[in-house]
Coordinates of C-alpha atoms in Angstrom, one line a residue:
M23 CA -190.5 115.4 40.3
D24 CA -189.9 111.9 39.0
W25 CA -190.8 110.6 35.6
K26 CA -194.0 108.9 36.8
E27 CA -195.4 112.2 38.0
V28 CA -194.6 113.9 34.6
L29 CA -196.3 111.0 32.8
R30 CA -199.3 111.3 35.0
R31 CA -199.7 115.0 34.4
R32 CA -199.4 114.6 30.6
L33 CA -202.0 111.9 30.5
A34 CA -204.2 114.1 32.7
T35 CA -203.8 117.1 30.2
P36 CA -204.7 115.7 26.7
N37 CA -204.1 119.1 25.0
S38 CA -200.4 119.3 25.9
G39 CA -197.3 117.3 25.2
P40 CA -196.2 115.6 21.9
N41 CA -199.2 113.3 21.7
R42 CA -201.9 116.0 22.1
K43 CA -204.6 116.3 19.4
K44 CA -203.9 119.2 17.1
S45 CA -206.6 121.8 16.5
E46 CA -208.1 122.2 13.0
Q47 CA -206.4 125.6 12.6
E48 CA -203.0 124.2 13.6
L49 CA -203.4 121.4 11.0
K50 CA -204.2 124.0 8.3
D51 CA -201.2 126.1 9.3
E52 CA -199.0 123.1 9.1
E53 CA -200.3 122.1 5.8
M54 CA -199.8 125.6 4.4
D55 CA -196.2 125.6 5.7
L56 CA -195.4 122.3 4.0
F57 CA -197.0 123.5 0.8
T58 CA -195.0 126.7 0.8
K59 CA -191.8 124.9 1.6
Y60 CA -192.1 122.4 -1.3
Y61 CA -193.6 124.9 -3.8
S62 CA -190.8 127.3 -3.1
K63 CA -188.2 124.5 -3.5
W64 CA -189.8 123.4 -6.8
K65 CA -190.0 126.9 -8.2
G66 CA -186.5 127.7 -7.2
G67 CA -187.3 130.3 -4.6
R68 CA -189.7 133.2 -4.6
K69 CA -186.9 135.6 -5.6
N70 CA -186.0 133.5 -8.7
T71 CA -189.3 133.5 -10.5
N72 CA -187.9 134.8 -13.7
E73 CA -185.1 132.2 -13.7
F74 CA -187.8 129.5 -13.3
Y75 CA -189.8 130.7 -16.3
K76 CA -186.7 130.6 -18.4
T77 CA -186.5 126.9 -18.0
I78 CA -189.9 126.3 -19.7
P79 CA -189.4 125.2 -23.3
R80 CA -190.5 127.8 -25.9
F81 CA -193.6 126.5 -27.7
Y82 CA -194.6 129.4 -29.9
Y83 CA -192.7 131.2 -32.6
R84 CA -194.3 134.0 -34.5
L85 CA -194.3 134.0 -38.3
P86 CA -191.5 136.1 -39.8
A87 CA -192.7 139.4 -41.3
E88 CA -192.4 140.0 -45.1
D89 CA -189.3 142.1 -44.6
E90 CA -187.5 139.5 -42.5
V91 CA -186.1 137.7 -45.5
L92 CA -183.5 135.7 -43.6
L93 CA -186.1 134.3 -41.1
Q94 CA -188.4 133.4 -43.9
K95 CA -185.6 131.5 -45.7
L96 CA -184.7 129.7 -42.4
R97 CA -188.4 128.7 -41.9
E98 CA -188.7 127.4 -45.5
E99 CA -185.4 125.4 -45.2
S100 CA -186.4 123.9 -41.8
R101 CA -189.8 122.8 -43.2
A102 CA -188.1 121.3 -46.2
V103 CA -185.7 119.3 -44.0
F104 CA -188.6 118.2 -41.9
L105 CA -190.6 117.0 -44.9
Q106 CA -187.6 115.2 -46.3
R107 CA -187.1 113.4 -43.0
K108 CA -190.8 112.4 -43.1
S109 CA -190.4 111.2 -46.6
R110 CA -187.4 109.0 -45.7
E111 CA -189.6 107.3 -43.0
L112 CA -191.9 105.9 -45.7
L113 CA -191.4 102.6 -47.4
D114 CA -189.6 102.8 -50.8
N115 CA -190.1 100.5 -53.7
E116 CA -187.4 98.1 -52.7
E117 CA -188.7 97.8 -49.1
L118 CA -192.2 97.2 -50.4
Q119 CA -190.9 94.4 -52.6
N120 CA -189.2 92.9 -49.6
L121 CA -192.4 93.1 -47.6
W122 CA -194.3 91.3 -50.4
F123 CA -191.6 88.6 -50.5
L124 CA -191.8 88.1 -46.7
L125 CA -195.6 87.9 -46.8
D126 CA -195.6 85.4 -49.6
K127 CA -193.0 83.3 -47.8
H128 CA -195.1 83.1 -44.6
Q129 CA -198.5 82.5 -46.1
T130 CA -200.8 80.1 -44.1
P131 CA -202.5 77.4 -46.2
P132 CA -205.0 76.5 -47.5
M133 CA -205.5 79.2 -50.2
I134 CA -208.9 80.5 -51.0
G135 CA -209.1 80.1 -54.7
E136 CA -205.9 81.9 -55.9
E137 CA -205.8 84.2 -52.8
A138 CA -203.0 83.6 -50.3
M139 CA -203.8 84.0 -46.6
I140 CA -201.8 84.6 -43.4
N141 CA -202.7 83.9 -39.8
Y142 CA -201.9 86.2 -36.8
E143 CA -198.8 84.2 -35.7
N144 CA -197.1 84.4 -39.1
F145 CA -198.3 88.0 -39.4
L146 CA -196.3 88.9 -36.3
K147 CA -193.3 87.0 -37.6
V148 CA -193.3 89.0 -40.8
G149 CA -193.6 92.2 -38.7
E150 CA -190.4 91.3 -36.8
K151 CA -188.5 90.7 -40.0
A152 CA -189.8 93.5 -42.1
G153 CA -187.9 96.3 -40.3
P154 CA -188.8 99.3 -38.1
K155 CA -190.6 101.2 -40.9
C156 CA -193.2 98.5 -41.1
K157 CA -193.9 98.3 -37.4
Q158 CA -196.9 100.6 -37.6
F159 CA -198.7 98.1 -39.9
F160 CA -198.2 95.0 -37.9
T161 CA -200.6 95.6 -35.0
A162 CA -203.6 93.6 -33.7
K163 CA -205.8 96.5 -34.7
V164 CA -204.8 96.3 -38.4
F165 CA -205.2 92.6 -38.4
A166 CA -208.6 92.8 -36.8
K167 CA -209.7 95.5 -39.3
L168 CA -208.9 93.2 -42.3
L169 CA -210.3 90.0 -40.6
H170 CA -213.6 89.1 -42.1
T171 CA -215.2 85.6 -42.4
D172 CA -212.2 83.3 -42.8
S173 CA -212.9 80.1 -40.8
Y174 CA -209.2 79.8 -39.9
G175 CA -208.9 83.3 -38.6
R176 CA -206.7 84.6 -41.4
I177 CA -206.5 87.7 -43.5
S178 CA -205.8 88.1 -47.2
I179 CA -202.2 88.8 -48.0
M180 CA -203.2 90.9 -51.0
Q181 CA -205.7 92.9 -49.0
F182 CA -203.1 93.6 -46.3
F183 CA -200.4 94.6 -48.9
N184 CA -202.9 96.9 -50.6
Y185 CA -203.7 98.5 -47.3
V186 CA -200.0 99.2 -46.7
M187 CA -199.7 100.6 -50.3
R188 CA -202.6 102.9 -49.8
K189 CA -201.2 104.2 -46.5
V190 CA -197.8 104.9 -48.1
W191 CA -199.4 106.6 -51.0
L192 CA -201.5 108.8 -48.8
H193 CA -198.5 109.9 -46.8
Q194 CA -196.5 110.6 -49.9
T195 CA -199.4 112.7 -51.2
R196 CA -199.7 114.5 -47.9
I197 CA -195.9 115.3 -47.9
G198 CA -196.1 116.4 -51.6
L199 CA -199.0 118.8 -50.8
S200 CA -197.2 120.1 -47.8
L201 CA -194.4 121.3 -50.0
Y202 CA -196.8 123.8 -51.6
D203 CA -197.9 125.1 -48.2
V204 CA -196.0 128.3 -48.7
A205 CA -197.2 129.9 -45.5
G206 CA -196.4 126.8 -43.5
Q207 CA -199.7 126.9 -41.6
G208 CA -201.0 123.4 -42.3
Y209 CA -203.4 124.3 -45.1
L210 CA -203.4 125.2 -48.8
R211 CA -204.7 128.4 -50.2
E212 CA -206.4 128.4 -53.6
S213 CA -203.2 129.7 -55.3
D214 CA -201.1 126.9 -53.6
L215 CA -203.4 124.2 -54.9
E216 CA -203.4 125.7 -58.3
N217 CA -199.6 125.6 -58.4
Y218 CA -199.7 121.9 -57.2
I219 CA -202.1 120.8 -59.9
L220 CA -200.4 122.8 -62.6
E221 CA -197.1 121.1 -62.0
L222 CA -198.9 117.7 -61.7
I223 CA -200.5 117.9 -65.2
P224 CA -197.4 116.7 -67.1
T225 CA -197.3 113.5 -64.9
L226 CA -200.9 112.5 -65.6
P227 CA -201.3 110.1 -68.6
Q228 CA -205.0 111.0 -69.0
L229 CA -204.0 114.5 -69.9
D230 CA -201.4 113.7 -72.5
G231 CA -203.6 115.2 -75.2
L232 CA -204.5 118.4 -73.4
E233 CA -203.3 121.5 -75.1
K234 CA -201.3 123.9 -73.0
S235 CA -203.8 126.7 -73.8
F236 CA -206.4 124.7 -71.8
Y237 CA -204.1 124.2 -68.7
S238 CA -205.5 127.2 -66.9
F239 CA -209.1 126.0 -67.5
Y240 CA -208.3 122.5 -66.2
V241 CA -206.5 123.8 -63.1
C242 CA -209.3 126.2 -62.3
T243 CA -211.9 123.5 -62.7
A244 CA -210.1 121.0 -60.5
V245 CA -209.3 123.5 -57.8
R246 CA -212.8 124.8 -57.7
K247 CA -214.2 121.3 -57.2
F248 CA -211.9 120.7 -54.3
F249 CA -212.8 123.9 -52.6
F250 CA -216.5 123.5 -53.3
F251 CA -216.9 120.1 -51.6
L252 CA -214.3 120.6 -48.9
D253 CA -215.4 124.2 -47.0
P254 CA -213.2 118.0 -65.1
L255 CA -216.3 119.9 -65.7
R256 CA -217.5 120.9 -69.1
T257 CA -215.1 123.6 -70.0
G258 CA -216.3 123.5 -73.6
Q259 CA -219.8 124.3 -72.6
Y260 CA -218.6 127.4 -70.8
L261 CA -216.9 128.6 -74.0
N262 CA -220.0 127.8 -76.0
L263 CA -222.2 129.8 -73.6
D264 CA -219.9 132.8 -73.8
K265 CA -221.3 134.1 -77.1
D266 CA -219.5 137.4 -77.1
H267 CA -216.2 135.7 -76.1
N268 CA -215.3 138.2 -73.4
G269 CA -214.5 135.4 -70.9
M270 CA -217.6 136.2 -68.8
L271 CA -221.2 135.0 -68.8
S272 CA -224.2 137.3 -68.7
K273 CA -227.6 136.2 -67.4
E274 CA -228.8 135.8 -70.9
E275 CA -225.8 133.6 -71.8
L276 CA -226.2 131.5 -68.6
S277 CA -229.9 130.9 -69.4
R278 CA -228.9 128.6 -72.2
Y279 CA -227.1 126.2 -69.7
G280 CA -228.3 122.6 -69.8
T281 CA -231.8 122.3 -71.4
A282 CA -232.2 126.1 -71.2
T283 CA -235.4 125.7 -69.1
M284 CA -234.3 127.4 -65.8
T285 CA -236.6 130.2 -64.8
N286 CA -235.7 133.8 -65.0
V287 CA -236.6 134.3 -61.3
F288 CA -234.0 131.7 -60.3
L289 CA -231.4 133.2 -62.6
D290 CA -232.0 136.6 -61.1
R291 CA -231.3 135.2 -57.7
V292 CA -228.1 133.6 -59.0
F293 CA -226.8 137.0 -60.2
Q294 CA -228.0 138.7 -57.0
E295 CA -226.3 136.4 -54.6
C296 CA -223.2 135.2 -56.5
L297 CA -220.0 137.2 -57.1
T298 CA -220.2 139.0 -60.5
Y299 CA -218.2 141.7 -62.3
D300 CA -220.3 144.4 -63.9
G301 CA -223.3 142.0 -63.9
E302 CA -221.4 139.1 -65.5
M303 CA -220.2 135.8 -64.1
D304 CA -216.6 134.7 -64.3
Y305 CA -215.4 131.1 -64.7
K306 CA -214.9 130.3 -61.1
T307 CA -218.4 131.5 -60.1
Y308 CA -219.8 129.5 -63.0
L309 CA -218.0 126.3 -61.7
D310 CA -219.6 126.8 -58.3
F311 CA -223.0 127.1 -60.0
V312 CA -222.5 123.9 -62.1
L313 CA -221.2 121.9 -59.2
A314 CA -224.2 122.8 -57.2
L315 CA -226.7 121.9 -59.9
E316 CA -225.0 118.7 -60.9
N317 CA -224.6 117.4 -57.3
R318 CA -227.9 118.4 -55.8
K319 CA -228.0 115.4 -53.5
E320 CA -224.9 116.7 -51.7
P321 CA -225.2 118.9 -48.6
A322 CA -222.8 121.5 -49.9
A323 CA -224.8 121.8 -53.1
L324 CA -228.1 122.0 -51.3
Q325 CA -226.6 124.8 -49.1
Y326 CA -225.7 126.7 -52.2
I327 CA -229.2 126.4 -53.8
F328 CA -231.0 127.0 -50.5
K329 CA -229.3 130.4 -50.1
L330 CA -230.7 131.3 -53.5
L331 CA -234.3 130.1 -52.6
D332 CA -234.3 131.8 -49.2
I333 CA -235.2 135.2 -50.7
E334 CA -236.1 136.8 -47.4
N335 CA -232.9 135.5 -45.8
K336 CA -234.8 134.0 -42.9
G337 CA -233.0 130.6 -42.8
Y338 CA -236.1 128.7 -44.0
L339 CA -238.5 128.4 -46.9
N340 CA -242.1 129.1 -46.3
V341 CA -245.2 129.1 -48.5
F342 CA -244.4 132.6 -49.8
S343 CA -240.9 131.7 -51.0
L344 CA -242.1 128.4 -52.6
N345 CA -244.9 130.3 -54.4
Y346 CA -242.4 133.0 -55.5
F347 CA -240.4 130.5 -57.5
F348 CA -243.2 128.2 -58.6
R349 CA -245.1 131.0 -60.3
A350 CA -242.2 131.3 -62.7
I351 CA -242.6 127.6 -63.5
Q352 CA -246.3 128.2 -64.1
E353 CA -245.4 131.0 -66.5
L354 CA -243.1 128.8 -68.5
M355 CA -245.8 126.1 -68.7
K356 CA -248.2 128.6 -70.3
I357 CA -245.6 129.8 -72.7
H358 CA -245.0 126.1 -73.8
G359 CA -248.7 125.4 -74.1
Q360 CA -248.9 123.2 -71.0
D361 CA -251.7 123.2 -68.6
P362 CA -250.5 125.0 -65.4
V363 CA -250.4 122.9 -62.2
S364 CA -252.0 124.2 -59.0
F365 CA -249.4 125.6 -56.6
Q366 CA -251.5 124.3 -53.7
D367 CA -251.0 120.7 -54.9
V368 CA -247.2 121.2 -55.4
K369 CA -246.8 122.9 -52.1
D370 CA -248.5 120.0 -50.3
E371 CA -246.3 117.5 -52.2
I372 CA -243.2 119.4 -51.2
F373 CA -244.1 119.5 -47.5
D374 CA -245.1 115.8 -47.6
M375 CA -241.7 114.9 -49.1
V376 CA -239.6 116.9 -46.7
K377 CA -241.7 116.4 -43.5
P378 CA -240.1 119.4 -41.8
K379 CA -240.0 119.7 -38.0
D380 CA -242.1 122.9 -38.3
P381 CA -245.1 122.2 -40.5
L382 CA -244.9 125.7 -42.0
K383 CA -241.2 126.1 -42.5
I384 CA -238.5 124.1 -44.4
S385 CA -235.0 124.5 -43.1
L386 CA -231.8 123.5 -44.9
Q387 CA -231.3 120.6 -42.4
D388 CA -234.9 119.5 -43.2
L389 CA -234.0 119.3 -46.9
I390 CA -230.8 117.4 -46.2
N391 CA -232.5 114.9 -43.7
S392 CA -235.4 114.2 -46.1
N393 CA -233.1 113.0 -48.9
Q394 CA -235.5 114.8 -51.2
G395 CA -233.6 118.0 -51.5
D396 CA -232.6 117.4 -55.2
T397 CA -236.2 116.8 -56.2
V398 CA -237.6 119.8 -54.3
T399 CA -235.0 122.2 -55.8
T400 CA -235.5 120.8 -59.3
I401 CA -239.3 121.4 -59.0
L402 CA -238.8 125.0 -58.1
I403 CA -236.1 126.2 -60.6
D404 CA -236.3 124.2 -63.8
L405 CA -239.3 123.6 -66.0
N406 CA -237.7 120.5 -67.6
G407 CA -237.0 119.1 -64.1
F408 CA -240.5 119.8 -63.0
W409 CA -242.0 118.2 -66.1
T410 CA -239.9 115.1 -65.5
Y411 CA -241.1 114.9 -61.9
E412 CA -244.7 115.3 -62.8
N413 CA -244.6 112.6 -65.5
R414 CA -242.3 110.2 -63.6
E415 CA -244.9 107.4 -63.5
A416 CA -245.6 107.6 -67.3
L417 CA -241.8 107.7 -68.0
V418 CA -241.2 104.6 -65.8
A419 CA -244.0 102.8 -67.6
N420 CA -242.6 103.8 -71.0
D421 CA -239.1 102.6 -70.0
N422 CA -240.6 99.2 -68.9
E423 CA -242.3 98.9 -72.3
N424 CA -239.1 99.7 -74.2
S425 CA -237.3 97.1 -72.1
A426 CA -239.9 94.5 -72.8
D427 CA -239.7 95.2 -76.6
L428 CA -235.9 94.8 -76.4
D429 CA -236.3 91.5 -74.6
D430 CA -238.7 90.3 -77.3
T431 CA -236.2 91.0 -80.1

């Protein structure tokens, strides 16, 4: 058979020969064979799976146990070396002075008053000469961030230099705080922060006159404020409230806080919900209490007070809980010879101020969103605060009159 006959037969039989169309199953089988071939090659062969896994870099190291002293020391030393390296990456005083000199040399006239300016072209030139440590500051993003209304498209040299200084200072502080992270987990425990502030006190000029006997009070106050707002208050007041000088506050002693007009009902809730020792409050618990009352516009403070007002632990305030606290205000008004105010009127005012999503329930988020949380909580827990709210118009008018009298004189 000659080649012409072979060609004719192949053309007459499309499913045979090298050019035939492959079936769907054959294509899948071929694809699987190729995948198996290349996957096995990449993995190093099916029989070498363990060897392959050994080539993956280790990314997790367990924390050493308490009895593994050597491993603990190694971890501490490696963290110290790491932080030292990070510290060396920051600009030192000499490098900052050099940066200021370069910026001043490349300023772009005209000046705005006494303020030197620099355009983007000169900004980049300074970046090239300032050295690798400064590279992160000389970007288009930083320039645009500091660019405001200059008609020549320039930024203030002083503003830029202050920006660099703040960044350097923040990184220095971060590294300094990290040195007190004993566990090396990226956060500070209360005891870690106490150690940091205690060692910081001698370097603070504002505390030159602070007696060492008060160091512990200052440290506790500062640390408590950090922890309250992130997850110096009146230390003397705490000592004055502590009449029996046992270092703790009873409910009766705490009742003299401020203007001594908080209701007993509210104080009962404080001692029910807050951590106490044999029915008395320690200094740390007192600081939380004071921080909440003195910062009632802040979400963290409102959350603290809301928990006390939510007597049924339902996650919202209803008419019952509002009435529960306001009855104590009415009792105090009677004691002080004031005409009691109708709860119905107060309740309507509170709901009008807050405008909750549910017309019968006030949630914590409702209080925060209304920007009236401080007013609402004051009305419910403090007679003096309620009286000030009720007479707000008369007080404003009186202030205006006093201002007018001062102007006349």
